[in-house]
Amino acid sequence: MIKKILIANRGEIAIRVMNSCREMGILSVAVYSEADRNSLHVRYADEAYCIGPAPSNQSYLDLEKIIETAKKSGADAIHPGYGFLSENAAFSERCKKEGIIFIGPDAHAINTMGDKITARKTMLAAGVPVVPGTTEPIVDLDEAVKTIVEIGLPVMVKASAGGGGKGMRLVEKEEDILSSVKAAKSEALAAFGNDAVYIEKYINSPHHIEFQILADQHGNCIHLFERECSVQRRHQKVVEETPSPIMTPEVREEMGRHAVAAAKAVNYAGAGTIEFITDDQLNYYFLEMNTRLQVEHPITEQVVGVDLVREQINIANGEKLRYRQEDLSQHGHAIETRIYAEDTDNNFMPSPGKINHIHFPLGAGVRHDTYAYNGYEIPIYYDPMISKLVVWGNNREEAIGRMKRALGSYKISGVKTSIPFLSRIMDVPDFKKGGYTTHFIQNHTEALKSKDSCSEECSDLAAITAFVDFLKKQERAKPASNGKAPASQWKAFGRKKAVTRL
Ligand code: MV4
């Protein structure tokens, strides 16, 4: 039985994992870089160890250092969170060799899904629909032209070692095929040290719909329905929701079965996500599998009522799944917005710096996963996401209203954030309608622009005015210079009129 878990991550996800550990009576060990000494996950853990300098490759990506720390602290398992070492097959393998439980899938599953060409072949063999295209790497360039003309333009050229939009190229004209394939190959070689590329038919106006799955080590696998993640900017998700507004019960059931088949095809164990791309007719195709817990996992937790981290730990302990497929259903609607320290009016430039004051939204149906606190200085070395705001409502309309309200009562000063931008998304009629595609943000740049040219200054001024007011009141409350006690403000107030109690 796992008694102590080292969390090989930082930020909100480290805290999220520690929460489940604490609820399960498991001790948590934090690791941190020199830039993260004041990070909340360090204080939140039962123990914490500095593992190196700020750059990730000298700390959060330093496999040796993390293994060494796990041994030193007596942790019997490692949770990798997302990003960093979470999809590193060598790390999963190394943990196993060292007798440390890796809370995630084995190297075979990570490798098979990590190589997109192998993943496509494996899915085809398992009867999971993949985007029409090639299943072998493009070697001969003349052959490539023939193949692409056969598939029919437009196509996507994708790096086999890529994923998440890295090393992708759209080809629309026949005369561009050669140069695009060449460029994709050299880009892939530079980025991944592997120049294998494959071809997919281009899906116009796509929707990104992913399925959460859980699989135990005994061959049982269930899905926890879908998440709609089509609101993206430069392959970064901005808003996620569940259920998907375009889903039907029939397609959901079929996609869910295919998601389970996909996981079973690699003998998956743990929590994972099958990404599908769909067209407007809800034809769907496997895109890739993320072999880790995802940023947006909380919306599934809110609607399905399952703690995914707890289940990851149970699975790692060798337990059988506690849920059967028929035990699970979707209840209500959840939306997540990702709050970044960035200037959305200035090309989404990161806005690191000190959070002077932060006030979180509260109230019914609001969940806030964060590591931010008053006075925290956001380091420049890592992803500038400061929090995830998750709301639940009985239905989509209620959830959107709740998100608007929560974003409106969220106050951060000191750094610029994406809060006003996210709030505007909630107002866009095409978002409210729900049939949006992955082009949503680029199609609504005008509506999403800040209309209030002095919003920052106005709110700063309001804050300063309120503060000066406060100082004045404090001044009035001081003892008078003649040494006599000051006149009570309460008495003065009481004399004017009776207090109305509400
Ligand atoms: C595609 C596509 C259209 N056709 N593949 C981008 C991220 C990576 N996971 C796959 N991506 C795409 N693959 C074919 N055959 C369009 C995209 C795409 C996209 C997909 C999901 C969410 C947002 C996107 C934004 C631009 C392009």
Short mmCIF file of C-alpha atoms and ligand atoms in Angstrom, two decimals:
data_model
loop_
_atom_site.label_atom_id
_atom_site.label_comp_id
_atom_site.label_asym_id
_atom_site.label_seq_id
_atom_site.Cartn_x
_atom_site.Cartn_y
_atom_site.Cartn_z
CA MET A 1 0.00 0.00 0.00
CA ILE A 2 1.25 3.45 -0.93
CA LYS A 3 2.00 5.51 2.19
CA LYS A 4 4.03 8.39 0.80
CA ILE A 5 3.92 10.00 -2.65
CA LEU A 6 6.51 12.28 -4.19
CA ILE A 7 4.84 14.79 -6.49
CA ALA A 8 7.24 15.47 -9.36
CA ASN A 9 5.57 18.73 -10.31
CA ARG A 10 4.77 22.27 -9.19
CA GLY A 11 1.93 24.79 -9.29
CA GLU A 12 -1.76 24.07 -8.98
CA ILE A 13 -1.48 20.43 -10.05
CA ALA A 14 1.01 19.61 -7.28
CA ILE A 15 -1.48 20.98 -4.76
CA ARG A 16 -4.38 19.18 -6.45
CA VAL A 17 -2.56 15.84 -6.11
CA MET A 18 -1.59 16.58 -2.48
CA ASN A 19 -5.26 17.19 -1.65
CA SER A 20 -6.22 13.65 -2.64
CA CYS A 21 -3.15 12.26 -0.84
CA ARG A 22 -4.18 14.03 2.37
CA GLU A 23 -7.78 12.82 2.07
CA MET A 24 -6.48 9.26 1.69
CA GLY A 25 -4.07 9.49 4.63
CA ILE A 26 -1.04 9.43 2.35
CA LEU A 27 1.97 11.67 3.05
CA SER A 28 3.12 13.98 0.29
CA VAL A 29 6.65 14.98 -0.67
CA ALA A 30 7.21 18.15 -2.70
CA VAL A 31 10.21 18.78 -4.89
CA TYR A 32 11.03 22.31 -5.95
CA SER A 33 13.50 24.36 -7.93
CA GLU A 34 15.45 27.33 -6.55
CA ALA A 35 12.91 29.62 -8.23
CA ASP A 36 10.08 27.90 -6.35
CA ARG A 37 11.26 28.27 -2.75
CA ASN A 38 8.23 30.43 -2.02
CA SER A 39 5.80 28.36 -4.05
CA LEU A 40 2.68 27.16 -2.26
CA HIS A 41 3.18 23.46 -3.08
CA VAL A 42 6.36 23.55 -0.97
CA ARG A 43 4.47 24.70 2.14
CA TYR A 44 1.49 22.49 1.37
CA ALA A 45 3.42 19.21 1.36
CA ASP A 46 4.42 17.18 4.40
CA GLU A 47 8.07 17.36 3.29
CA ALA A 48 9.87 19.34 0.62
CA TYR A 49 13.24 19.02 -1.13
CA CYS A 50 15.05 21.46 -3.38
CA ILE A 51 16.15 19.59 -6.51
CA GLY A 52 18.08 22.20 -8.46
CA PRO A 53 18.20 25.51 -10.31
CA ALA A 54 15.22 27.24 -11.92
CA PRO A 55 15.43 25.88 -15.48
CA SER A 56 13.18 22.80 -15.76
CA ASN A 57 15.89 20.65 -17.33
CA GLN A 58 17.97 21.12 -14.18
CA SER A 59 15.10 20.48 -11.76
CA TYR A 60 11.60 19.23 -12.67
CA LEU A 61 12.98 17.31 -15.66
CA ASP A 62 16.00 15.91 -13.81
CA LEU A 63 15.00 12.26 -13.64
CA GLU A 64 18.03 11.19 -11.59
CA LYS A 65 17.57 13.89 -8.99
CA ILE A 66 13.88 13.04 -8.58
CA ILE A 67 14.54 9.30 -8.19
CA GLU A 68 17.27 10.12 -5.66
CA THR A 69 14.87 12.36 -3.71
CA ALA A 70 12.15 9.69 -3.73
CA LYS A 71 14.61 7.24 -2.17
CA LYS A 72 15.94 9.77 0.34
CA SER A 73 12.42 10.69 1.48
CA GLY A 74 11.18 7.11 1.57
CA ALA A 75 8.38 7.79 -0.92
CA ASP A 76 6.97 4.58 -2.34
CA ALA A 77 5.34 6.22 -5.35
CA ILE A 78 5.76 9.19 -7.70
CA HIS A 79 2.91 11.20 -9.18
CA PRO A 80 4.16 13.13 -12.23
CA GLY A 81 1.17 15.47 -12.70
CA TYR A 82 1.00 16.82 -16.27
CA GLY A 83 3.84 18.16 -18.43
CA PHE A 84 7.45 17.67 -17.23
CA LEU A 85 8.15 13.90 -16.86
CA SER A 86 4.52 12.75 -17.03
CA GLU A 87 4.78 11.22 -20.52
CA ASN A 88 8.40 10.15 -20.31
CA ALA A 89 8.60 6.38 -20.92
CA ALA A 90 12.16 6.18 -19.59
CA PHE A 91 11.01 7.73 -16.31
CA SER A 92 8.13 5.26 -15.93
CA GLU A 93 10.55 2.40 -16.64
CA ARG A 94 13.22 3.74 -14.29
CA CYS A 95 10.75 4.05 -11.40
CA LYS A 96 9.77 0.42 -11.89
CA LYS A 97 13.44 -0.68 -11.85
CA GLU A 98 14.01 1.24 -8.63
CA GLY A 99 10.98 -0.33 -6.98
CA ILE A 100 9.09 2.98 -6.92
CA ILE A 101 5.48 2.97 -8.14
CA PHE A 102 4.98 5.33 -11.10
CA ILE A 103 1.42 6.68 -10.89
CA GLY A 104 0.76 6.40 -14.59
CA PRO A 105 1.00 3.89 -17.42
CA ASP A 106 3.98 1.69 -18.27
CA ALA A 107 6.64 2.49 -20.87
CA HIS A 108 4.92 0.37 -23.53
CA ALA A 109 1.69 2.40 -23.43
CA ILE A 110 3.58 5.72 -23.33
CA ASN A 111 5.84 4.74 -26.24
CA THR A 112 3.06 3.34 -28.42
CA MET A 113 0.89 6.42 -27.99
CA GLY A 114 3.87 8.81 -28.07
CA ASP A 115 4.76 7.76 -31.60
CA LYS A 116 1.77 8.94 -33.63
CA ILE A 117 2.36 6.58 -36.57
CA THR A 118 2.52 3.56 -34.25
CA ALA A 119 -0.56 4.88 -32.46
CA ARG A 120 -2.48 5.16 -35.76
CA LYS A 121 -1.57 1.59 -36.72
CA THR A 122 -2.54 0.30 -33.28
CA MET A 123 -5.89 2.12 -33.41
CA LEU A 124 -6.68 0.81 -36.90
CA ALA A 125 -5.97 -2.73 -35.71
CA ALA A 126 -8.26 -2.14 -32.70
CA GLY A 127 -11.11 -0.90 -34.91
CA VAL A 128 -10.91 2.70 -33.68
CA PRO A 129 -11.58 5.22 -36.48
CA VAL A 130 -8.53 7.29 -37.41
CA VAL A 131 -8.37 10.24 -39.82
CA PRO A 132 -7.97 8.89 -43.39
CA GLY A 133 -4.28 9.06 -44.33
CA THR A 134 -1.00 7.16 -44.20
CA THR A 135 0.18 4.58 -41.67
CA GLU A 136 3.82 4.50 -42.72
CA PRO A 137 6.34 7.34 -42.51
CA ILE A 138 6.82 9.31 -45.71
CA VAL A 139 10.23 8.37 -47.10
CA ASP A 140 10.14 8.97 -50.83
CA LEU A 141 9.10 12.55 -51.65
CA ASP A 142 7.75 11.72 -55.14
CA GLU A 143 5.73 8.95 -53.56
CA ALA A 144 4.42 11.55 -51.08
CA VAL A 145 2.99 13.70 -53.86
CA LYS A 146 1.19 10.67 -55.34
CA THR A 147 -0.15 9.63 -51.93
CA ILE A 148 -1.38 13.12 -51.09
CA VAL A 149 -3.10 13.58 -54.44
CA GLU A 150 -4.80 10.21 -53.83
CA ILE A 151 -5.98 11.22 -50.36
CA GLY A 152 -7.11 14.52 -51.82
CA LEU A 153 -6.10 18.05 -50.81
CA PRO A 154 -6.15 19.73 -48.36
CA VAL A 155 -4.08 17.51 -46.03
CA MET A 156 -2.14 17.84 -42.80
CA VAL A 157 1.49 16.77 -42.65
CA LYS A 158 2.25 15.78 -39.07
CA ALA A 159 5.39 14.78 -37.22
CA SER A 160 5.16 11.26 -35.82
CA ALA A 161 7.05 12.37 -32.69
CA GLY A 162 4.91 15.51 -32.40
CA GLY A 163 1.49 15.97 -30.91
CA GLY A 164 -0.51 18.80 -29.44
CA GLY A 165 -0.05 20.78 -32.66
CA LYS A 166 3.75 20.71 -32.72
CA GLY A 167 5.32 19.96 -36.12
CA MET A 168 2.08 20.24 -38.11
CA ARG A 169 1.59 21.71 -41.57
CA LEU A 170 -1.53 22.31 -43.65
CA VAL A 171 -1.10 21.73 -47.40
CA GLU A 172 -3.76 23.15 -49.67
CA LYS A 173 -2.18 23.33 -53.14
CA GLU A 174 -0.50 20.59 -55.15
CA GLU A 175 2.52 22.79 -55.94
CA ASP A 176 3.17 23.23 -52.20
CA ILE A 177 3.35 19.51 -51.38
CA LEU A 178 7.10 18.99 -51.87
CA SER A 179 8.20 22.08 -49.98
CA SER A 180 5.71 21.48 -47.14
CA VAL A 181 6.74 17.86 -46.61
CA LYS A 182 10.41 18.86 -46.69
CA ALA A 183 9.82 21.70 -44.23
CA ALA A 184 7.77 19.47 -41.91
CA LYS A 185 10.52 16.85 -41.92
CA SER A 186 13.31 19.28 -41.09
CA GLU A 187 11.15 20.95 -38.41
CA ALA A 188 10.42 17.54 -36.88
CA LEU A 189 14.09 16.60 -36.94
CA ALA A 190 15.09 19.84 -35.24
CA ALA A 191 12.31 19.65 -32.62
CA PHE A 192 12.22 15.91 -31.83
CA GLY A 193 15.38 14.42 -33.36
CA ASN A 194 13.08 12.31 -35.54
CA ASP A 195 12.03 13.35 -39.05
CA ALA A 196 9.25 10.80 -39.57
CA VAL A 197 6.06 12.47 -40.84
CA TYR A 198 2.67 11.13 -41.89
CA ILE A 199 -0.31 12.46 -43.81
CA GLU A 200 -3.91 12.99 -42.73
CA LYS A 201 -6.86 14.31 -44.66
CA TYR A 202 -7.62 17.81 -43.41
CA ILE A 203 -10.80 18.02 -41.35
CA ASN A 204 -12.44 21.36 -41.97
CA SER A 205 -14.01 23.27 -39.03
CA PRO A 206 -13.12 20.59 -36.51
CA HIS A 207 -14.25 20.11 -32.94
CA HIS A 208 -11.88 18.77 -30.31
CA ILE A 209 -13.68 16.23 -28.16
CA GLU A 210 -11.76 14.04 -25.75
CA PHE A 211 -12.79 11.10 -23.59
CA GLN A 212 -11.50 10.49 -20.08
CA ILE A 213 -10.73 6.86 -19.34
CA LEU A 214 -9.67 4.90 -16.26
CA ALA A 215 -8.09 1.45 -16.55
CA ASP A 216 -6.88 -0.86 -13.80
CA GLN A 217 -4.05 -3.40 -13.90
CA HIS A 218 -6.52 -6.27 -14.27
CA GLY A 219 -7.79 -5.43 -17.75
CA ASN A 220 -10.86 -3.41 -16.68
CA CYS A 221 -11.44 -0.09 -18.39
CA ILE A 222 -14.21 2.50 -18.22
CA HIS A 223 -14.74 5.92 -19.76
CA LEU A 224 -15.94 8.98 -17.87
CA PHE A 225 -17.55 10.64 -20.88
CA GLU A 226 -16.30 13.56 -22.94
CA ARG A 227 -14.86 17.01 -22.60
CA GLU A 228 -15.37 19.64 -25.28
CA CYS A 229 -12.07 21.52 -25.75
CA SER A 230 -12.56 23.41 -29.00
CA VAL A 231 -11.93 26.86 -27.52
CA GLN A 232 -8.19 26.99 -28.11
CA ARG A 233 -5.57 29.53 -29.04
CA ARG A 234 -2.35 28.35 -30.69
CA HIS A 235 -3.07 24.80 -29.55
CA GLN A 236 -3.50 25.96 -25.95
CA LYS A 237 -6.90 25.21 -24.47
CA VAL A 238 -8.67 28.25 -23.06
CA VAL A 239 -12.13 26.99 -22.04
CA GLU A 240 -13.25 23.39 -21.56
CA GLU A 241 -16.71 22.07 -20.80
CA THR A 242 -18.62 18.87 -20.29
CA PRO A 243 -20.97 17.59 -21.64
CA SER A 244 -20.04 18.71 -25.15
CA PRO A 245 -22.84 20.91 -26.51
CA ILE A 246 -22.77 19.01 -29.83
CA MET A 247 -22.84 15.47 -28.43
CA THR A 248 -25.76 13.07 -28.80
CA PRO A 249 -26.40 10.06 -26.52
CA GLU A 250 -25.83 7.63 -29.42
CA VAL A 251 -22.51 9.10 -30.56
CA ARG A 252 -21.38 9.44 -26.93
CA GLU A 253 -21.90 5.76 -26.32
CA GLU A 254 -20.10 4.76 -29.49
CA MET A 255 -17.18 7.15 -28.93
CA GLY A 256 -16.93 5.96 -25.34
CA ARG A 257 -16.67 2.35 -26.53
CA HIS A 258 -13.95 3.34 -28.99
CA ALA A 259 -12.09 5.25 -26.27
CA VAL A 260 -12.10 2.13 -24.10
CA ALA A 261 -10.97 0.02 -27.09
CA ALA A 262 -8.11 2.47 -27.69
CA ALA A 263 -6.89 2.16 -24.09
CA LYS A 264 -7.23 -1.61 -24.08
CA ALA A 265 -5.19 -1.85 -27.30
CA VAL A 266 -2.09 -0.71 -25.38
CA ASN A 267 -2.92 -2.59 -22.13
CA TYR A 268 -3.37 0.77 -20.50
CA ALA A 269 -3.42 1.20 -16.73
CA GLY A 270 -4.20 4.50 -15.03
CA ALA A 271 -6.03 7.65 -16.07
CA GLY A 272 -5.77 8.69 -19.71
CA THR A 273 -7.46 10.74 -22.39
CA ILE A 274 -8.38 9.82 -25.95
CA GLU A 275 -8.49 12.90 -28.18
CA PHE A 276 -10.86 12.83 -31.10
CA ILE A 277 -11.39 15.32 -33.87
CA THR A 278 -14.95 15.55 -35.15
CA ASP A 279 -16.59 17.33 -38.04
CA ASP A 280 -19.95 19.10 -37.97
CA GLN A 281 -21.78 15.84 -38.74
CA LEU A 282 -20.14 14.27 -35.65
CA ASN A 283 -18.00 11.95 -37.73
CA TYR A 284 -15.14 11.36 -35.34
CA TYR A 285 -11.54 10.22 -35.63
CA PHE A 286 -8.84 9.29 -33.13
CA LEU A 287 -6.15 11.99 -33.00
CA GLU A 288 -3.90 11.03 -30.12
CA MET A 289 -3.91 9.71 -26.58
CA ASN A 290 -2.59 11.66 -23.61
CA THR A 291 -1.14 9.14 -21.20
CA ARG A 292 -1.47 11.30 -18.08
CA LEU A 293 -3.85 13.31 -15.93
CA GLN A 294 -4.89 16.43 -17.85
CA VAL A 295 -5.16 20.07 -16.89
CA GLU A 296 -8.92 20.01 -17.51
CA HIS A 297 -9.66 16.84 -15.50
CA PRO A 298 -11.71 18.75 -12.84
CA ILE A 299 -14.74 19.31 -15.12
CA THR A 300 -15.10 15.54 -15.45
CA GLU A 301 -14.77 15.19 -11.66
CA GLN A 302 -17.55 17.72 -11.09
CA VAL A 303 -20.01 16.15 -13.55
CA VAL A 304 -19.26 12.45 -13.02
CA GLY A 305 -18.52 12.67 -9.29
CA VAL A 306 -15.25 10.75 -9.36
CA ASP A 307 -11.95 11.93 -7.85
CA LEU A 308 -9.57 11.04 -10.67
CA VAL A 309 -6.41 11.39 -8.59
CA ARG A 310 -7.81 9.09 -5.90
CA GLU A 311 -8.60 6.53 -8.61
CA GLN A 312 -5.10 6.90 -10.09
CA ILE A 313 -3.67 6.07 -6.67
CA ASN A 314 -6.04 3.13 -6.18
CA ILE A 315 -5.06 1.75 -9.58
CA ALA A 316 -1.35 2.20 -8.78
CA ASN A 317 -2.00 0.23 -5.58
CA GLY A 318 -3.15 -2.66 -7.76
CA GLU A 319 -6.80 -2.33 -6.81
CA LYS A 320 -9.62 -3.16 -9.19
CA LEU A 321 -11.75 -0.31 -10.54
CA ARG A 322 -14.45 0.67 -8.05
CA TYR A 323 -16.90 1.66 -10.79
CA ARG A 324 -18.53 -0.23 -13.59
CA GLN A 325 -19.48 1.65 -16.76
CA GLU A 326 -23.18 1.42 -15.87
CA ASP A 327 -22.51 3.04 -12.47
CA LEU A 328 -21.44 6.27 -14.16
CA SER A 329 -23.52 9.13 -15.51
CA GLN A 330 -23.15 12.82 -16.21
CA HIS A 331 -24.87 15.13 -13.79
CA GLY A 332 -25.29 18.78 -14.77
CA HIS A 333 -22.74 20.85 -16.62
CA ALA A 334 -19.19 21.99 -15.79
CA ILE A 335 -16.97 24.64 -17.39
CA GLU A 336 -13.32 25.40 -16.76
CA THR A 337 -11.48 28.57 -17.70
CA ARG A 338 -7.70 28.73 -17.51
CA ILE A 339 -6.47 31.89 -15.85
CA TYR A 340 -3.09 33.03 -17.10
CA ALA A 341 -0.81 35.85 -16.03
CA GLU A 342 -0.82 37.35 -19.50
CA ASP A 343 -1.80 40.48 -21.36
CA THR A 344 -4.59 39.45 -23.73
CA ASP A 345 -4.62 42.97 -25.22
CA ASN A 346 -0.95 42.71 -26.08
CA ASN A 347 -0.71 39.50 -28.09
CA PHE A 348 -1.12 37.37 -24.94
CA MET A 349 2.35 38.33 -23.70
CA PRO A 350 3.18 36.64 -20.39
CA SER A 351 2.82 39.06 -17.48
CA PRO A 352 4.92 37.60 -14.69
CA GLY A 353 5.43 39.54 -11.48
CA LYS A 354 4.16 39.90 -7.95
CA ILE A 355 0.52 39.30 -7.12
CA ASN A 356 -0.17 42.28 -4.84
CA HIS A 357 -3.63 41.16 -3.95
CA ILE A 358 -5.77 38.21 -4.95
CA HIS A 359 -9.40 37.60 -4.09
CA PHE A 360 -10.91 34.28 -5.18
CA PRO A 361 -14.49 33.79 -6.26
CA LEU A 362 -16.49 31.64 -3.87
CA GLY A 363 -20.05 30.43 -3.58
CA ALA A 364 -22.19 27.54 -4.71
CA GLY A 365 -20.89 25.54 -7.64
CA VAL A 366 -17.47 27.16 -7.77
CA ARG A 367 -14.18 25.23 -7.59
CA HIS A 368 -10.87 26.99 -7.83
CA ASP A 369 -7.62 25.05 -8.34
CA THR A 370 -4.64 27.33 -7.79
CA TYR A 371 -1.31 27.91 -6.10
CA ALA A 372 -1.56 31.69 -6.03
CA TYR A 373 -1.55 33.75 -2.82
CA ASN A 374 -1.20 37.38 -1.75
CA GLY A 375 2.38 38.51 -2.33
CA TYR A 376 3.37 35.54 -4.50
CA GLU A 377 5.79 36.35 -7.28
CA ILE A 378 5.08 34.35 -10.45
CA PRO A 379 8.40 33.04 -11.78
CA ILE A 380 9.30 33.53 -15.44
CA TYR A 381 10.63 30.01 -15.88
CA TYR A 382 7.40 28.04 -16.09
CA ASP A 383 3.94 28.07 -17.61
CA PRO A 384 2.19 31.30 -16.53
CA MET A 385 -1.13 29.59 -15.68
CA ILE A 386 -2.07 30.74 -12.18
CA SER A 387 -5.36 29.05 -11.68
CA LYS A 388 -8.25 27.09 -13.06
CA LEU A 389 -11.73 28.29 -12.36
CA VAL A 390 -14.26 25.46 -12.54
CA VAL A 391 -17.99 25.95 -12.20
CA TRP A 392 -20.85 23.50 -12.03
CA GLY A 393 -24.47 24.19 -12.92
CA ASN A 394 -27.63 22.17 -13.40
CA ASN A 395 -27.40 22.93 -17.11
CA ARG A 396 -25.15 24.75 -19.57
CA GLU A 397 -26.92 28.10 -19.32
CA GLU A 398 -26.67 28.08 -15.54
CA ALA A 399 -23.00 27.11 -15.73
CA ILE A 400 -22.22 29.97 -18.15
CA GLY A 401 -23.99 32.45 -15.86
CA ARG A 402 -22.08 31.10 -12.90
CA MET A 403 -18.76 31.37 -14.74
CA LYS A 404 -19.56 34.99 -15.64
CA ARG A 405 -20.38 35.75 -12.02
CA ALA A 406 -17.26 33.99 -10.72
CA LEU A 407 -14.95 35.71 -13.21
CA GLY A 408 -16.56 39.03 -12.28
CA SER A 409 -15.81 38.62 -8.60
CA TYR A 410 -12.24 37.40 -9.17
CA LYS A 411 -9.80 40.20 -8.32
CA ILE A 412 -6.07 40.11 -8.98
CA SER A 413 -3.81 43.14 -8.83
CA GLY A 414 -0.13 43.32 -9.69
CA VAL A 415 -0.18 41.18 -12.81
CA LYS A 416 -2.34 41.26 -15.91
CA THR A 417 -4.56 38.22 -16.33
CA SER A 418 -6.82 36.63 -18.92
CA ILE A 419 -9.90 37.07 -16.66
CA PRO A 420 -11.51 39.92 -18.70
CA PHE A 421 -10.88 38.00 -21.95
CA LEU A 422 -12.48 34.84 -20.52
CA SER A 423 -15.43 36.87 -19.36
CA ARG A 424 -15.95 38.21 -22.89
CA ILE A 425 -15.91 34.64 -24.25
CA MET A 426 -18.93 33.86 -22.02
CA ASP A 427 -20.80 36.72 -23.78
CA VAL A 428 -20.12 35.72 -27.40
CA PRO A 429 -23.42 34.48 -28.94
CA ASP A 430 -21.61 31.65 -30.79
CA PHE A 431 -20.23 30.41 -27.47
CA LYS A 432 -23.63 30.62 -25.81
CA LYS A 433 -25.16 28.74 -28.76
CA GLY A 434 -22.57 26.00 -28.30
CA GLY A 435 -21.75 24.72 -31.80
CA TYR A 436 -18.34 26.41 -31.89
CA THR A 437 -15.30 24.91 -33.64
CA THR A 438 -11.56 25.12 -33.02
CA HIS A 439 -11.60 28.35 -35.06
CA PHE A 440 -13.76 30.07 -32.42
CA ILE A 441 -11.14 32.49 -31.07
CA GLN A 442 -9.74 33.50 -34.47
CA ASN A 443 -13.29 33.93 -35.80
CA HIS A 444 -14.26 36.27 -32.95
CA THR A 445 -11.17 38.42 -32.46
CA GLU A 446 -13.25 41.62 -32.67
CA ALA A 447 -15.84 40.55 -30.08
CA LEU A 448 -13.06 39.33 -27.81
CA LYS A 449 -11.09 42.58 -27.88
CA SER A 450 -11.17 44.77 -24.81
CA LYS A 451 -13.64 47.58 -25.44
CA ASP A 452 -12.77 49.54 -22.34
CA SER A 453 -9.49 51.22 -23.29
CA CYS A 454 -8.67 52.20 -19.69
CA SER A 455 -10.01 49.18 -17.82
CA GLU A 456 -6.69 48.54 -16.04
CA GLU A 457 -6.21 52.17 -15.10
CA CYS A 458 -9.83 52.57 -14.06
CA SER A 459 -9.68 49.62 -11.70
CA ASP A 460 -6.31 50.78 -10.35
CA LEU A 461 -7.77 54.24 -9.74
CA ALA A 462 -10.77 52.75 -7.98
CA ALA A 463 -8.44 50.72 -5.75
CA ILE A 464 -6.30 53.77 -4.94
CA THR A 465 -9.37 55.90 -4.18
CA ALA A 466 -10.73 53.24 -1.84
CA PHE A 467 -7.36 52.98 -0.10
CA VAL A 468 -7.02 56.77 0.38
CA ASP A 469 -10.53 56.77 1.79
CA PHE A 470 -9.54 54.04 4.21
CA LEU A 471 -6.44 56.02 5.31
CA LYS A 472 -8.56 59.12 5.91
CA LYS A 473 -10.96 57.16 8.09
CA GLN A 474 -8.04 55.68 10.05
CA GLU A 475 -6.66 59.20 10.56
CA ARG A 476 -10.01 60.34 11.95
CA ALA A 477 -10.09 57.43 14.40
CA LYS A 478 -6.70 58.39 15.94
CA PRO A 479 -6.65 60.06 19.42
CA ALA A 480 -6.91 63.81 19.11
CA SER A 481 -3.66 65.79 19.73
CA ASN A 482 -5.15 67.11 23.03
CA GLY A 483 -4.96 63.53 24.33
CA LYS A 484 -8.73 63.05 24.56
CA ALA A 485 -10.27 59.94 23.07
CA PRO A 486 -11.67 60.57 19.62
CA ALA A 487 -15.35 60.88 19.10
CA SER A 488 -16.69 57.45 18.27
CA GLN A 489 -17.62 57.16 14.61
CA TRP A 490 -20.29 54.64 15.64
CA LYS A 491 -21.89 57.16 17.98
CA ALA A 492 -21.81 59.83 15.29
CA PHE A 493 -23.35 57.39 12.88
CA GLY A 494 -25.99 56.27 15.39
CA ARG A 495 -27.00 59.90 16.03
CA LYS A 496 -27.69 60.50 12.37
CA LYS A 497 -30.16 57.72 11.90
CA ALA A 498 -31.04 54.32 13.18
CA VAL A 499 -29.20 51.40 11.65
CA THR A 500 -31.36 49.44 9.28
CA ARG A 501 -30.84 45.75 9.74
CA LEU A 502 -31.33 43.52 6.74
C1 MV4 B 1 -5.97 18.23 -37.46
C2 MV4 B 1 -6.80 19.28 -37.90
C3 MV4 B 1 -7.49 19.09 -39.08
N1 MV4 B 1 -7.35 17.94 -39.77
N2 MV4 B 1 -5.86 17.11 -38.19
C4 MV4 B 1 -4.09 20.45 -33.68
C5 MV4 B 1 -3.57 19.87 -32.40
C6 MV4 B 1 -3.38 18.42 -32.66
N3 MV4 B 1 -3.83 17.67 -31.52
C7 MV4 B 1 -4.15 18.13 -33.89
N4 MV4 B 1 -4.61 19.38 -34.44
C8 MV4 B 1 -5.35 19.41 -35.57
N5 MV4 B 1 -5.28 18.30 -36.34
C9 MV4 B 1 -6.53 16.99 -39.31
N6 MV4 B 1 -6.40 15.88 -40.02
C10 MV4 B 1 -6.90 20.42 -37.12
C11 MV4 B 1 -6.17 20.50 -35.95
C12 MV4 B 1 -6.32 21.70 -35.21
C13 MV4 B 1 -6.90 21.68 -33.95
C14 MV4 B 1 -7.34 20.51 -33.35
C15 MV4 B 1 -7.89 20.50 -32.10
C16 MV4 B 1 -8.04 21.70 -31.44
C17 MV4 B 1 -7.61 22.88 -31.98
C18 MV4 B 1 -7.02 22.89 -33.24
C19 MV4 B 1 -6.61 24.09 -33.80
C20 MV4 B 1 -6.04 24.10 -35.05
C21 MV4 B 1 -5.89 22.90 -35.74
#
